[in-house]
Every structure is written in C-alpha cells, then in structure tokens.
Short mmCIF file of C-alpha atoms and ligand atoms in Angstrom, two decimals:
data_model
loop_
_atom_site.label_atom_id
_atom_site.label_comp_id
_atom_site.label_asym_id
_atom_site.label_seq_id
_atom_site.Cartn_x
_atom_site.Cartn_y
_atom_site.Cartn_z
CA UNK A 1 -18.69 28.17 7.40
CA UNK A 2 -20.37 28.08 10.52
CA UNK A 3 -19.25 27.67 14.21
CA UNK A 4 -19.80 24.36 15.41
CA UNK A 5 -19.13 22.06 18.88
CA UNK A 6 -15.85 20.70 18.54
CA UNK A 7 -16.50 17.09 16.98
CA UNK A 8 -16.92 14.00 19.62
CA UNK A 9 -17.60 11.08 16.69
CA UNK A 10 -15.39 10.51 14.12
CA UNK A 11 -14.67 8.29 10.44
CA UNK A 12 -11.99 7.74 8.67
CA UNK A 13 -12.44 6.36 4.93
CA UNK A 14 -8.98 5.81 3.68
CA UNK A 15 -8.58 5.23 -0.95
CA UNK A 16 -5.81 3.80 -2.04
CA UNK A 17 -2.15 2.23 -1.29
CA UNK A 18 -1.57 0.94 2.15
CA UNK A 19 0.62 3.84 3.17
CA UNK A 20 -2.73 5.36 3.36
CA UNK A 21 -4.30 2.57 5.61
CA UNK A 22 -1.28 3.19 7.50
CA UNK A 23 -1.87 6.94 7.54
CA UNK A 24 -5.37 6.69 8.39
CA UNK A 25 -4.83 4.00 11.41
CA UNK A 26 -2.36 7.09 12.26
CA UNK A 27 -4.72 9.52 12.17
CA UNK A 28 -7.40 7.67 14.65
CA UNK A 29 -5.03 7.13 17.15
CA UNK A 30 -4.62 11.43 17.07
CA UNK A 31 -8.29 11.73 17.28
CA UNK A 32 -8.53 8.85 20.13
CA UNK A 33 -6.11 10.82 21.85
CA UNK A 34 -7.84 14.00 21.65
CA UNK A 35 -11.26 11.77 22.96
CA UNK A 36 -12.81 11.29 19.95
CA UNK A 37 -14.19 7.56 19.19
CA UNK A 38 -15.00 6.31 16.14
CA UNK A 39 -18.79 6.31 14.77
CA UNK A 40 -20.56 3.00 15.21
CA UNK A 41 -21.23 0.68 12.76
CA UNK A 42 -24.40 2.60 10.58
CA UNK A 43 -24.18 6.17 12.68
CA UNK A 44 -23.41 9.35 11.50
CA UNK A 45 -20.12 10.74 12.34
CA UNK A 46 -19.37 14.32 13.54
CA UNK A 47 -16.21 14.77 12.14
CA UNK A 48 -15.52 12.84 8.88
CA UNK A 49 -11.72 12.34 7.10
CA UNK A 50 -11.71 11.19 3.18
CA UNK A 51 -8.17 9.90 3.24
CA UNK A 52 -7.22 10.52 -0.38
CA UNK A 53 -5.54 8.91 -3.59
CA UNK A 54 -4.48 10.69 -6.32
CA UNK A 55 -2.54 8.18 -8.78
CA UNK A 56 -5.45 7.83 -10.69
CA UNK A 57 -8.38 9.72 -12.10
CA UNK A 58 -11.53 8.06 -11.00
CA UNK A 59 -10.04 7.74 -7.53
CA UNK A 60 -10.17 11.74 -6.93
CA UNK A 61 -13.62 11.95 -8.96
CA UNK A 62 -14.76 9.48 -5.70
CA UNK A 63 -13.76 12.24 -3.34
CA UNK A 64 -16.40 14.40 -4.60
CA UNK A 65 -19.25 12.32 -4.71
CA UNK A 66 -18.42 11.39 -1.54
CA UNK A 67 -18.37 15.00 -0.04
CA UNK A 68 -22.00 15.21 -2.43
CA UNK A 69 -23.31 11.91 -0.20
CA UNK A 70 -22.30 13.42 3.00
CA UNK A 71 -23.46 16.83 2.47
CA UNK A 72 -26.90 15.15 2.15
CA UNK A 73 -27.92 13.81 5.42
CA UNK A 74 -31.15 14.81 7.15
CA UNK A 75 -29.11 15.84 9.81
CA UNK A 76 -26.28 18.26 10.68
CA UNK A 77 -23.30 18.16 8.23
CA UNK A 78 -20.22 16.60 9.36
CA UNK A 79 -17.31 18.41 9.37
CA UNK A 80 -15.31 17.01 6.37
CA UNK A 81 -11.78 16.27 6.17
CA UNK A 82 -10.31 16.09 2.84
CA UNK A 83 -6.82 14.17 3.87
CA UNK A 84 -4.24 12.59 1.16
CA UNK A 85 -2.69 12.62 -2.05
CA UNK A 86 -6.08 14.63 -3.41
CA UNK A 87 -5.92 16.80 -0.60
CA UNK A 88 -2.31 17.96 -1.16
CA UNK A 89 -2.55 18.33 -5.04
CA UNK A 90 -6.05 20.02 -5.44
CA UNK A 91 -6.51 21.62 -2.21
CA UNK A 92 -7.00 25.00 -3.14
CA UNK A 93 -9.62 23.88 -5.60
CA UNK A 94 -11.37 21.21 -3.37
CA UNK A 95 -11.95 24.63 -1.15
CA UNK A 96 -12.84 26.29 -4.27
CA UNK A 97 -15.16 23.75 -5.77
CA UNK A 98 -16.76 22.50 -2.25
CA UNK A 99 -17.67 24.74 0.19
CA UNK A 100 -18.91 22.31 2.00
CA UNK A 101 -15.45 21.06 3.08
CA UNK A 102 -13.85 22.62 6.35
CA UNK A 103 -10.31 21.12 6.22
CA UNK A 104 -7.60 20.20 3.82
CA UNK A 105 -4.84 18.50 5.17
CA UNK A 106 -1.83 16.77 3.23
CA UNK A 107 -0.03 13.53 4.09
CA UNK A 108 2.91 15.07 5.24
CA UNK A 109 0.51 17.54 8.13
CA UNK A 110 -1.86 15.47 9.59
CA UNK A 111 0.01 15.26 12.77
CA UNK A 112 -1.68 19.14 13.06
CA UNK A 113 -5.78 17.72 12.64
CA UNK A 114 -6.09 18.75 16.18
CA UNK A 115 -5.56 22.28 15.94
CA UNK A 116 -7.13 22.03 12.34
CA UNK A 117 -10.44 20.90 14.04
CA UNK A 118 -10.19 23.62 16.26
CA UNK A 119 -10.05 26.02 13.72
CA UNK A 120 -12.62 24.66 11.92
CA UNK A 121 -14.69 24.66 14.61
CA UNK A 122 -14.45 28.01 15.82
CA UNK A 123 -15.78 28.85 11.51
CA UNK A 124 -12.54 29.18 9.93
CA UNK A 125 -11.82 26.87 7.06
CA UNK A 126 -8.31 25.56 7.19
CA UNK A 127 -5.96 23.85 5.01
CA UNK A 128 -2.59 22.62 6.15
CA UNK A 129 -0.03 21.19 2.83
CA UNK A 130 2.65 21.69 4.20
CA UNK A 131 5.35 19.27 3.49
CA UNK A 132 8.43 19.45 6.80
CA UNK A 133 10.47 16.45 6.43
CA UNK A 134 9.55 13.57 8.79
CA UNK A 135 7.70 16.26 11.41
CA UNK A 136 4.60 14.14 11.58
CA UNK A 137 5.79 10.73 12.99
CA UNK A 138 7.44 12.47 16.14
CA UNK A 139 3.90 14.26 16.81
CA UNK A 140 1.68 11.11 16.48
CA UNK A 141 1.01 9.46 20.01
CA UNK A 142 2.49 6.22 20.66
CA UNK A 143 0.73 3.05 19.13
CA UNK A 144 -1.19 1.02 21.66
CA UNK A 145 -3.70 -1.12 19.36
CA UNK A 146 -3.07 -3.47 16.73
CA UNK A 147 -4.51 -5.79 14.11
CA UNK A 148 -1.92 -8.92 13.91
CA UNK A 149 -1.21 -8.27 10.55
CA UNK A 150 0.43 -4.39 10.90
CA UNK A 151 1.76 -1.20 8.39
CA UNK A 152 4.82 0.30 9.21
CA UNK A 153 5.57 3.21 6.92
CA UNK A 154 9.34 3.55 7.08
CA UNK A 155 9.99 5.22 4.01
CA UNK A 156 7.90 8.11 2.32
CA UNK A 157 8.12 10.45 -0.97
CA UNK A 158 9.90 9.75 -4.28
CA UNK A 159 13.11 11.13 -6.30
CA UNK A 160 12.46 8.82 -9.62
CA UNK A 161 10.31 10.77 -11.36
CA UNK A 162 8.69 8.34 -13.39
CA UNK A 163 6.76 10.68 -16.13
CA UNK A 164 3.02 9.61 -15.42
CA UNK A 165 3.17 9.50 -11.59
CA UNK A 166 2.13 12.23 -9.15
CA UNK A 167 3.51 10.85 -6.11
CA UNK A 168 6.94 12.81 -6.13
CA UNK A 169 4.73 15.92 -6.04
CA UNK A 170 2.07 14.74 -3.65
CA UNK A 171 4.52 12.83 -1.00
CA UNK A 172 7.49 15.39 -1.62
CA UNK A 173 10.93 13.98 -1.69
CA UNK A 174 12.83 10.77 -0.36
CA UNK A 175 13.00 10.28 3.47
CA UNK A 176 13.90 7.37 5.61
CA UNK A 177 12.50 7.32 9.33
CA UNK A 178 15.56 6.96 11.80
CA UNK A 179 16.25 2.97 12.19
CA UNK A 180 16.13 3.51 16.52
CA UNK A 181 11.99 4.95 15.50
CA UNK A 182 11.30 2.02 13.53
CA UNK A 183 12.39 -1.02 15.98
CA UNK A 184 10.72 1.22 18.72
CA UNK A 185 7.44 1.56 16.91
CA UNK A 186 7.43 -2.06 14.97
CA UNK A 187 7.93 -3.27 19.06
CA UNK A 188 5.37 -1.17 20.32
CA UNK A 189 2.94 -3.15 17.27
CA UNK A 190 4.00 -6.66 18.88
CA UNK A 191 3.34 -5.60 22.53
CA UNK A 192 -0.07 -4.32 20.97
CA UNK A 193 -0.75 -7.87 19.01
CA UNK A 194 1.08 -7.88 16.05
CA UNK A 195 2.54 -10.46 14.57
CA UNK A 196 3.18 -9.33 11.12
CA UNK A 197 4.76 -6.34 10.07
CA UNK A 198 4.68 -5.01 6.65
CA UNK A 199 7.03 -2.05 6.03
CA UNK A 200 5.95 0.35 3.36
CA UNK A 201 7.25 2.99 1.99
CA UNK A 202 6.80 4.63 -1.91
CA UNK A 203 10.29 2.75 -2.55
CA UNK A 204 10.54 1.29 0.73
CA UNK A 205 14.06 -0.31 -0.78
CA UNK A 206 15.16 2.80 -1.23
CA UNK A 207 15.14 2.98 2.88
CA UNK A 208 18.53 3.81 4.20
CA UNK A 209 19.67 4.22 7.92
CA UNK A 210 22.08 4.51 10.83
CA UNK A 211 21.95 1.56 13.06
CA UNK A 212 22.54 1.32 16.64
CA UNK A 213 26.38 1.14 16.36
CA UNK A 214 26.31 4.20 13.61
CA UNK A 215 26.70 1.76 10.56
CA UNK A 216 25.08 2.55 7.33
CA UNK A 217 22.13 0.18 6.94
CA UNK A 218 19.58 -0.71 3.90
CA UNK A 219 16.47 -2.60 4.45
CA UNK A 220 18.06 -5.48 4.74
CA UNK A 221 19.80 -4.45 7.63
CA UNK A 222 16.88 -2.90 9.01
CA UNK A 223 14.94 -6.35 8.15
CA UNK A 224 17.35 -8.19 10.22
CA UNK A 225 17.15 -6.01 13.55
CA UNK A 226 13.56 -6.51 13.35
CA UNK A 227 13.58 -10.48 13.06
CA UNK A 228 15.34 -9.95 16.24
CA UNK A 229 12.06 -8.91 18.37
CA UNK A 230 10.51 -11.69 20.02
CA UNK A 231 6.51 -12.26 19.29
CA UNK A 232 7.39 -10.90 15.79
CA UNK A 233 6.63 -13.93 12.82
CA UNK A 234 6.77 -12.00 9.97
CA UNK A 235 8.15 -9.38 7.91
CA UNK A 236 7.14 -7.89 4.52
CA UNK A 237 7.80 -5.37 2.96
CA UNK A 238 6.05 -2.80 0.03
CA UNK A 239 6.57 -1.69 -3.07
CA UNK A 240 10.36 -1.95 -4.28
CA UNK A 241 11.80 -0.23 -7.07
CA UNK A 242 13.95 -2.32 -9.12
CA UNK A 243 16.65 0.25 -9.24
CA UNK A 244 17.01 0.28 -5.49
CA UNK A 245 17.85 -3.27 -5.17
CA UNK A 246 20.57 -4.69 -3.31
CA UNK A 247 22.60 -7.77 -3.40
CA UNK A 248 21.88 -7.64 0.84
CA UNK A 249 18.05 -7.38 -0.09
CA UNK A 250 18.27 -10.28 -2.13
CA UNK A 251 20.26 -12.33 0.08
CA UNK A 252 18.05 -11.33 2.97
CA UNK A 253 15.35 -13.52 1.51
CA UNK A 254 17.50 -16.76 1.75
CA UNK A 255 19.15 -16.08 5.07
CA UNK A 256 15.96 -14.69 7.28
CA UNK A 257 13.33 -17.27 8.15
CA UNK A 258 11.04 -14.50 9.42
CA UNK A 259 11.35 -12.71 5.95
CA UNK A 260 8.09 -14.07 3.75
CA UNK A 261 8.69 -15.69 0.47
CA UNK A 262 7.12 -12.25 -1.47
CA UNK A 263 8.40 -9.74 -3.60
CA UNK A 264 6.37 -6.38 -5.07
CA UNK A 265 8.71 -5.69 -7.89
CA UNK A 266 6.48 -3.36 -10.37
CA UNK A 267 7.86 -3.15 -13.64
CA UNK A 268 5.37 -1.39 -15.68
CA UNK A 269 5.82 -2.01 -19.12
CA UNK A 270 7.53 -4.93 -21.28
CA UNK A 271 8.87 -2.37 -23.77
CA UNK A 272 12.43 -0.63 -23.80
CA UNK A 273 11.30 2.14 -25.50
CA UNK A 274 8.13 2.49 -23.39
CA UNK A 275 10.08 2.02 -20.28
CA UNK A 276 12.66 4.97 -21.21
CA UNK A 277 9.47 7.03 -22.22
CA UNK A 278 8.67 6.44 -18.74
CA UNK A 279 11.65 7.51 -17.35
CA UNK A 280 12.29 4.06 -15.90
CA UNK A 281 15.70 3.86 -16.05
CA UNK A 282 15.59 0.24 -16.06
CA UNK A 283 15.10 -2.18 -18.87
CA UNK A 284 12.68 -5.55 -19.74
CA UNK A 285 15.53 -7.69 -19.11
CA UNK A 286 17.34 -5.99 -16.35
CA UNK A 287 14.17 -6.44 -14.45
CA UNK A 288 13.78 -10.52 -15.27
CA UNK A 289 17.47 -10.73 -14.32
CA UNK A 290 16.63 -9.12 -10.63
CA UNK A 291 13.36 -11.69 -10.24
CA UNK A 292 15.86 -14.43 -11.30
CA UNK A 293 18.21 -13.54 -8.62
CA UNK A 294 15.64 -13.47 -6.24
CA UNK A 295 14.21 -16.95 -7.21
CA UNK A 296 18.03 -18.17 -6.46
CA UNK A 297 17.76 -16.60 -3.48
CA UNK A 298 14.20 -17.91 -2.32
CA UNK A 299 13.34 -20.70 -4.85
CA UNK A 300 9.30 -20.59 -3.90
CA UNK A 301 9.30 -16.55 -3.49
CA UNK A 302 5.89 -15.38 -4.79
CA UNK A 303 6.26 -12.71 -7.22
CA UNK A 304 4.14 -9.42 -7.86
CA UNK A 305 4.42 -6.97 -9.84
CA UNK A 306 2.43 -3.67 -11.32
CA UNK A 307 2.08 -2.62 -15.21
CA UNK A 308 0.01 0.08 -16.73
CA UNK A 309 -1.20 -0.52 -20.44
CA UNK A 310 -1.49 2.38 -22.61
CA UNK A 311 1.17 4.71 -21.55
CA UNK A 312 1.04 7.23 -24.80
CA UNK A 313 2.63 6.08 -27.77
CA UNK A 314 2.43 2.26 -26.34
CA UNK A 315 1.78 -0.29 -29.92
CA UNK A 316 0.49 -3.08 -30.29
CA UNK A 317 3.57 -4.70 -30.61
CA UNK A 318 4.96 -2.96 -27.57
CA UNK A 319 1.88 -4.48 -25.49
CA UNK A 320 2.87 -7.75 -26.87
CA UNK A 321 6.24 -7.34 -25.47
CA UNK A 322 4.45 -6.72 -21.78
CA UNK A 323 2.84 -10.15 -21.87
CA UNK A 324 5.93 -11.59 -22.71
CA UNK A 325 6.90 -10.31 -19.66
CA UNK A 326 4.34 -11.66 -17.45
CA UNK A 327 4.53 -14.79 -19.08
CA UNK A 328 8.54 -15.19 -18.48
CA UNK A 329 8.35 -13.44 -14.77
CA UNK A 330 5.79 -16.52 -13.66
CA UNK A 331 3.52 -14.01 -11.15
CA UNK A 332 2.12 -15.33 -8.15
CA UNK A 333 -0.43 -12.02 -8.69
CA UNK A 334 -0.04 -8.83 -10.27
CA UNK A 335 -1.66 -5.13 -10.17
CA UNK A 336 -2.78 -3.70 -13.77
CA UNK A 337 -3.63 -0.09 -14.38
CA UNK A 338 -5.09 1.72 -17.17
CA UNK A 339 -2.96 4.81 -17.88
CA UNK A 340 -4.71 8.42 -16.16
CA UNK A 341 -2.79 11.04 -17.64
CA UNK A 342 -2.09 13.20 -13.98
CA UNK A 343 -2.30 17.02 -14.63
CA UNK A 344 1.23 18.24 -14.33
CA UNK A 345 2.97 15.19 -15.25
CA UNK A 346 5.64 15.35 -18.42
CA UNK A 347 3.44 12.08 -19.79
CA UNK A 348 0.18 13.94 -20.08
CA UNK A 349 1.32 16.46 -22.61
CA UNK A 350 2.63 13.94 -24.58
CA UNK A 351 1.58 12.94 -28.19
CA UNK A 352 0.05 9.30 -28.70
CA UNK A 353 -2.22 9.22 -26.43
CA UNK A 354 -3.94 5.88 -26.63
CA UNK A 355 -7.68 5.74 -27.48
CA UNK A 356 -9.63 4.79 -24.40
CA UNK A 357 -11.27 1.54 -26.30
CA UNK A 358 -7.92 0.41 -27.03
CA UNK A 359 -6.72 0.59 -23.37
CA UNK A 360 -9.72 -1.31 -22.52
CA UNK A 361 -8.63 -3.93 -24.95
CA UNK A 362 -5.50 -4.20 -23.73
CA UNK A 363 -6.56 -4.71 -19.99
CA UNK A 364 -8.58 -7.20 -20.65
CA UNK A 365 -6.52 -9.24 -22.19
CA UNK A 366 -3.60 -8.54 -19.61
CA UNK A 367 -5.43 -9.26 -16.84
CA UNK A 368 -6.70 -12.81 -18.60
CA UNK A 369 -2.66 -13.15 -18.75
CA UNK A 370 -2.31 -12.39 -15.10
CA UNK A 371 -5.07 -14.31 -14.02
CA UNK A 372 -3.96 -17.62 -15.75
CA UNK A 373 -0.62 -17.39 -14.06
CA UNK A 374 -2.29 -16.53 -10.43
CA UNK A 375 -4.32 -19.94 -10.68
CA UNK A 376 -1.21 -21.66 -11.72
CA UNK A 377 0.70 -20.68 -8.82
CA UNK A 378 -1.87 -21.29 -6.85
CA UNK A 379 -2.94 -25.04 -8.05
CA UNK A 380 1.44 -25.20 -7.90
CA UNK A 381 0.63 -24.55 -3.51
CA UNK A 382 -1.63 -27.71 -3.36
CA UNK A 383 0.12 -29.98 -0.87
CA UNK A 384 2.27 -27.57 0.44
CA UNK A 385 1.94 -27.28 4.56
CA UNK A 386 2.71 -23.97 5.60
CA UNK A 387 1.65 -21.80 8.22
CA UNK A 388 -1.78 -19.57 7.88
CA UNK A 389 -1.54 -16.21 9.90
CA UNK A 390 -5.58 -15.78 11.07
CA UNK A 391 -6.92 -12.43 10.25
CA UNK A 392 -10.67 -12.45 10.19
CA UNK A 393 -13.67 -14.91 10.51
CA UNK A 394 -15.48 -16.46 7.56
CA UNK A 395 -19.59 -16.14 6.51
CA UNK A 396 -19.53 -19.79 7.82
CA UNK A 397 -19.61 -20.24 12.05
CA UNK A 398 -16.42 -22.03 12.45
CA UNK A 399 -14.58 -20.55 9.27
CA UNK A 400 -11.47 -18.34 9.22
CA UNK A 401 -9.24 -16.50 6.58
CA UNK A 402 -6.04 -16.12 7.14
CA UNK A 403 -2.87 -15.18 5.00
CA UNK A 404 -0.22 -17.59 3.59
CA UNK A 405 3.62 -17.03 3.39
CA UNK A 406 3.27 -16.28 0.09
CA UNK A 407 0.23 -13.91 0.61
CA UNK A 408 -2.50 -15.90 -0.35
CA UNK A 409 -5.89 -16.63 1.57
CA UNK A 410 -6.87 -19.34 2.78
CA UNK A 411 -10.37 -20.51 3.85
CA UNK A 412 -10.33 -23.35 6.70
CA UNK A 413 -12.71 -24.42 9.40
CA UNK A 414 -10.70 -24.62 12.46
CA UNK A 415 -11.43 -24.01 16.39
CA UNK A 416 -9.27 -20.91 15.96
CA UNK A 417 -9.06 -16.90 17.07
CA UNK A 418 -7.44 -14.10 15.08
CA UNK A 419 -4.04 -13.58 15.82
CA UNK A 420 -3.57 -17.35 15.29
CA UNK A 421 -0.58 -19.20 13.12
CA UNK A 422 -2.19 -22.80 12.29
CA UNK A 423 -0.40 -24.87 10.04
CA UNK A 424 -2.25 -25.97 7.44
CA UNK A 425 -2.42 -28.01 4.03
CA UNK A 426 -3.40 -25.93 1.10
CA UNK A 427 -5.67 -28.78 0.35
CA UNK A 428 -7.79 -26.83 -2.97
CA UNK A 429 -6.91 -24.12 -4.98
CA UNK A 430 -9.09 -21.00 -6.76
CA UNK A 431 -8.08 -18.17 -8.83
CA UNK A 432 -7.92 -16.11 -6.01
CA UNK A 433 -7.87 -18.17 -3.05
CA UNK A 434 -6.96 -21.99 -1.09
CA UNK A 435 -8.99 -24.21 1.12
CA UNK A 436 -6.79 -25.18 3.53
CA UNK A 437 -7.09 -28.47 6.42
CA UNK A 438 -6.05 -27.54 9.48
CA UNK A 439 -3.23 -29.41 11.26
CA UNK A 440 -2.24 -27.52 14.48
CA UNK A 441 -2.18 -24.32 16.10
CA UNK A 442 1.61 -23.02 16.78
CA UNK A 443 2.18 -21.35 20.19
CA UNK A 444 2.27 -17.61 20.59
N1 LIG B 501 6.86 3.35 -6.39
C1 LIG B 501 6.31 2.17 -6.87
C2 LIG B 501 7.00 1.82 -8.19
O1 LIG B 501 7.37 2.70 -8.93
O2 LIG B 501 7.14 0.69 -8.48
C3 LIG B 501 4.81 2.25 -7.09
C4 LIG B 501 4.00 3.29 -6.43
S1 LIG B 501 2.57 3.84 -7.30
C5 LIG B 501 1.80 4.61 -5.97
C6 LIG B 501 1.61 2.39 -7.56
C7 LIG B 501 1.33 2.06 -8.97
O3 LIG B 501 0.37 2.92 -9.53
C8 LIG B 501 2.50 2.18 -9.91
O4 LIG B 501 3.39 1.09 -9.83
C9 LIG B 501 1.83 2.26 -11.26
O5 LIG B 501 1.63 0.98 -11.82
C10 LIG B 501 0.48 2.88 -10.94
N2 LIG B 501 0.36 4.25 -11.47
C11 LIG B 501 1.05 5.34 -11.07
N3 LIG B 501 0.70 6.40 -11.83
C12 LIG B 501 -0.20 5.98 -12.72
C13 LIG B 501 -0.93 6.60 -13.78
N4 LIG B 501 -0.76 7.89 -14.06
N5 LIG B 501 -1.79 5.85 -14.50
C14 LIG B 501 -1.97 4.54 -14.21
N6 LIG B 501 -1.31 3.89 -13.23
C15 LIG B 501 -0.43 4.60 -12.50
FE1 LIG B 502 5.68 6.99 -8.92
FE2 LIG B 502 7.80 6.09 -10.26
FE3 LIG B 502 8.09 7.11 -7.81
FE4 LIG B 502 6.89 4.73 -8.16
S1 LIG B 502 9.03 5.26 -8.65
S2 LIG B 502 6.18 6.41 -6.84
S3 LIG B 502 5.78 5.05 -10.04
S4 LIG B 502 7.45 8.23 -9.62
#
C-alpha cells in the first residue's frame, strides 16, 4: 500500500442489526472529532468504512463487491475500512483476499480508527480485533447530534451459544455498560433532540447493573431511571432473549407509560426438538407462556419475533409446528431467515442439511403466515388515536412518516417538523403501513 494524505472526507455504510447503526453513528462522531466531514450526497469519499454483518452469508459476500465497486473509480482509491462482524471474523483473509483494503477493525476497537488511519496513511496496512471489555465506549467523544428517534447500545456480546449463530465469537462475551454511562449518554441524546431511545444490546435483557444507590438493577430498573429524564417520550428496547426475562421486565410494561407497547421476543423455531438442536434452552410453549404474560401485562403490546426455517434436520412436520406458532403468538410483525450455515458454528457440521429449494419453500410460505397476521394487526389499529413520533418527510409536499407506539408507520399530511409527537387517528390500514388524520401536535 501506498502513502497517502491523511483522509479529510469520509462514509460510513453500516449492514445489518441496529447495534451496527449505532456503531456506525459512533464511529462518525470519532471521525468528526478528528475533522473529518462526511462526503456529500453523490461525492466520492476519501476515507470509506463498510460497517459489517456477519450472521448471514450473502451479507459478507456484499462486503466484497462492495470493496470491487469502490476499487473502481476513475479517481484515487479511497482508503477502505472493513469495520464489523465481517471484519472481526475474516480479517486476516479480507487482507489476504483484498489488497485493496487498508484497515480491519472489529466492533469491539473502533474507538482506535484514528490511529488506524494514521497508520494507514503513512502505507502500513493495519488491522485492530481486538476484543478489551467495554474499552471503546469510554474513548468515543461525547454525543452532541441526534435524530429524535436514538440507539443506545447498553448491552453487547453473547454467552448462549445458540449452535448456528456467530455473534458470541464476533461480539465476544456478555457485558453490561455501567447504569451511571447509560443515563449520562441517553441524557446527552435528549439535550441533542431525542425523544426516543431504543436500547440495544445482543440480549439487551440480559443487561444487569449497579444503580446510583449500589442496588442490583435489570433493565427494568434501568428502564425506569430513564423514564425519569425530562424531554424523554419513549423507551424501547432490542432484541430479548426469552431466557433472560424477568417478572420486573414484564411488569415494567404495565407500570411505565413511557415504555412502548413492543416486544422483540425471537423464538426461532416451533419445534422442541429443533429448538434443543439449537441449543435454545427454551421450549415452544415456554415461549407462548412468556408472550401471554406480557399481553397481561400490556393487553395491546405489539409482538415481534425472529424464526429461521431450515435449521438442519428441520421436517416438514417440524415446520408445521413453527406456523403453529406464529399463528397462536398473534405477531404484530416478524423477521424470517433462511438458515446460512456460519463456518465454525457446531450447526454447520451437522447432518440434514436442508436442500436449498426446500428452504425456499418454506419461507415463502412463512412469510405469507407472517404477513397475514401483520395486516390483521394492523386493520385491528383502525380507530385507535395514538400518538405518531415524526421522523422523516413523505414524496408528497406536506406528507410525513412517523412511528406509532406500537412501531408502525404512519403516512399523514400535517403542518408538521421532525421531532414532532401529533396525535393522530390510524384512519386506513396496509400490510405494512397506516394513513393516519392528524388531530394535534403535543408540546415539546
Ligand atoms: N440474540 C437475539 C436472539 O437470540 O434472539 C438475536 C440476535 S441475531 C443477531 C438476529 C437473528 O438472526 C436471530 O434471531 C436469528 O433469527 C438470525 N440468525 C442468526 N444466525 C443465523 C443463521 N446462521 N442463519 C439464519 N439466521 C440466523
Ligand atoms: Fe446468537 Fe443465540 Fe446469542 Fe442470539 S442468543 S446472539 S441467536 S447465540
């Protein structure tokens, strides 16, 4: 690699979950520090980060075409960044395989992209996978912009194991930020706009703490502290693990008003035997017992959840028993994955893997499954008046989408400005979104 000026222009394209959103929006503010700004809209950028995923195949196969696209500008090259989940799994071969690449930095180092760039700069490839236990957030610089919907990681890495996943070797172990980091940052967010805060962690229910007085806290107790900050509407929270979940978690969602009616529960499979294949520790009807307790808790919580179809071995009568699921559960929405057997994990050695035409299969009809019960929930939200939180403008002058309690969007023409809460009816219904009339904007 070449010496090059040290970057001035930069991008960030972040794949994947929204710890990675988070982790990018993380990684800008580093750069903005340092006196980079971000390319404009249609501009080459001098320094470029692919913030990677790595739970499924085609999403690291992306990474390199991308690198291929970038590598073929007119111009000079950028100096590319392979960040993320790829980046800490494959980053020896990524240097390998593209020479073209001049850094490799994992999720749990890119607090270090400053002296990485200076490396890089000065000609020496560098690669930084390190994995220190919550290092990075004490290095970032404090958080100064913000969209009013906001990610808070406050949990990273995973202990479960589940036998087809990659993150406990890609995000390391189970940490919890310190609960005094978390109210600082999530009130840093609201003096910077937001208005919404969405904690997130791997198992962000698996987040456990020491509160001001020196009690023991779970994410309930860490929910609660937050309602407390003034300017702060809403609090969410993604993606639970039903084995992490607490009688205080579920009681949380009847007692805190600033606590959205939504739950992420994935589940995966409807099959015992498929569930202890994948190391799940948790069974079919355990799981519809916790989203029944919930529902006491919250009558009109929206429910999500995540499933992957042909996990090896998975029959046709064990799919059958996943759409049972779905049907009992009652999803507001739900994620659905094609099983990517992940190089090291115990699940792709196994025997039975399932023929690719068959996975399709069952997909499709899955998703058909899903679908019908997203449209029902949604035609079940016409006449409801809630409040719409206003993230972005519509195609139409005048038009505005905005999120629902329950996570939906809704479409309405209003006078209005992001950052908004309007109250609204949900006047029509879609598959995958409501038109809402507008009624009044609340006060900030
Ligand atoms: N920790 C959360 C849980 O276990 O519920 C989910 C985190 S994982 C990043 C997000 C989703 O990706 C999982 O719930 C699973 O459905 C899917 N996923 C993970 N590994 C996969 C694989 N090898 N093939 C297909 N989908 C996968
Ligand atoms: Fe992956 Fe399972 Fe951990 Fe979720 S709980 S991140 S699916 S190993």
């Amino acid at each position: 690699m070449e010496r090059r000026p040290l970057p001035t222009t930069y991008r960030i394209k972040s794949f994947g979950c929204q710890m990675n959103v988070y982790d990018g929006e993380r990684m800008g503010e580093l750069l903005a520090a340092q006196g980079l700004t971000p390319a404009a809209e249609g501009e080459d950028a001098e320094l470029v980060v692919l913030n990677t995923c790595h739970i499924r195949e085609r999403a690291a196969e992306k990474v390199y075409s991308d690198i291929g696209r970038l590598l073929k500008t007119d111009g000079p090259a950028p100096l590319i960044t392979v960040a993320g989940c790829v980046a800490q799994a494959e980053g020896k071969e990524i240097m390998a395989r593209a020479p073209g690449v001049g850094i490799v930095v994992g999720p749990q180092a890119y607090h270090r992209l400053p002296e990485l760039i200076a490396q890089a700069s000065q000609g020496i490839r560098a690669t930084d996978t390190d994995m220190p236990a919550d290092a990075k957030f004490a290095a970032l610089p404090r958080r100064r912009r913000s969209a009013p919907a906001a990610f808070l990681t406050v949990q990273e890495g995973c202990d479960k194991f589940c036998t087809y996943c990659v993150v406990p070797y890609t995000r390391g172990a189970e940490i919890s930020r310190p609960f005094a980091d978390l109210v600082a940052e999530a009130q840093l967010l609201v003096e910077a706009g937001a208005r919404e805060i969405t904690l997130l962690g791997q198992n962000v229910n698996a987040w456990t703490g020491s509160d001001e007085a020196d009690r023991t806290q779970g994410l309930d107790g860490l929910i609660r502290r937050l309602a407390q900050i003034d300017g702060l509407e809403r609090i969410r929270y993604t993606t639970s693990h039903p084995n992490d979940v607490t009688d205080g978690l579920i009681a949380a969602h009847g007692e805190v008003a600033k606590l959205m009616p939504y739950l992420h529960l994935p589940v995966q499979s409807g099959s015992d035997r498929v569930l202890r294949a994948m190391n799940r520790s948790h069974t079919a009807e355990a799981y519809l017992r916790l989203l029944e307790r919930f529902r006491a808790a919250r009558p009109d919580i929206a429910l999500s959840g995540d499933f992957i179809v042909g996990f090896p071995g998975e029959t046709e009568a064990e799919f059958a028993e996943t759409l049972q699921v779905v049907e009992a559960a009652g999803y507001a929405h739900a994620f659905s994955f094609k099983y990517s057997p992940r190089p090291g994990t115990p699940a792709a050695t196994m025997n039975g893997q399932v023929a690719a035409e068959v996975m399709d299969e069952r997909l499709q009809r899955l998703q058909a499954t899903i679908a019908r019960g997203q449209l029902a929930f949604n035609q079940a939200s016409v006449g409801r008046r809630c409040a719409v939180l206003v993230e972005r403008r519509g195609k139409r002058p005048g038009q505005w989408l905005g999120k629902s309690p329950w996570l939906q969007s809704v479409w309405f023409d209003a006078d209005a400005a992001i950052g908004d809460l309007v109250m609204v009816d949900l006047a029509q219904a879609g598959p995958n979104s409501l038109e809402g009339r507008v009624l009044e904007t609340l006060a900030a």
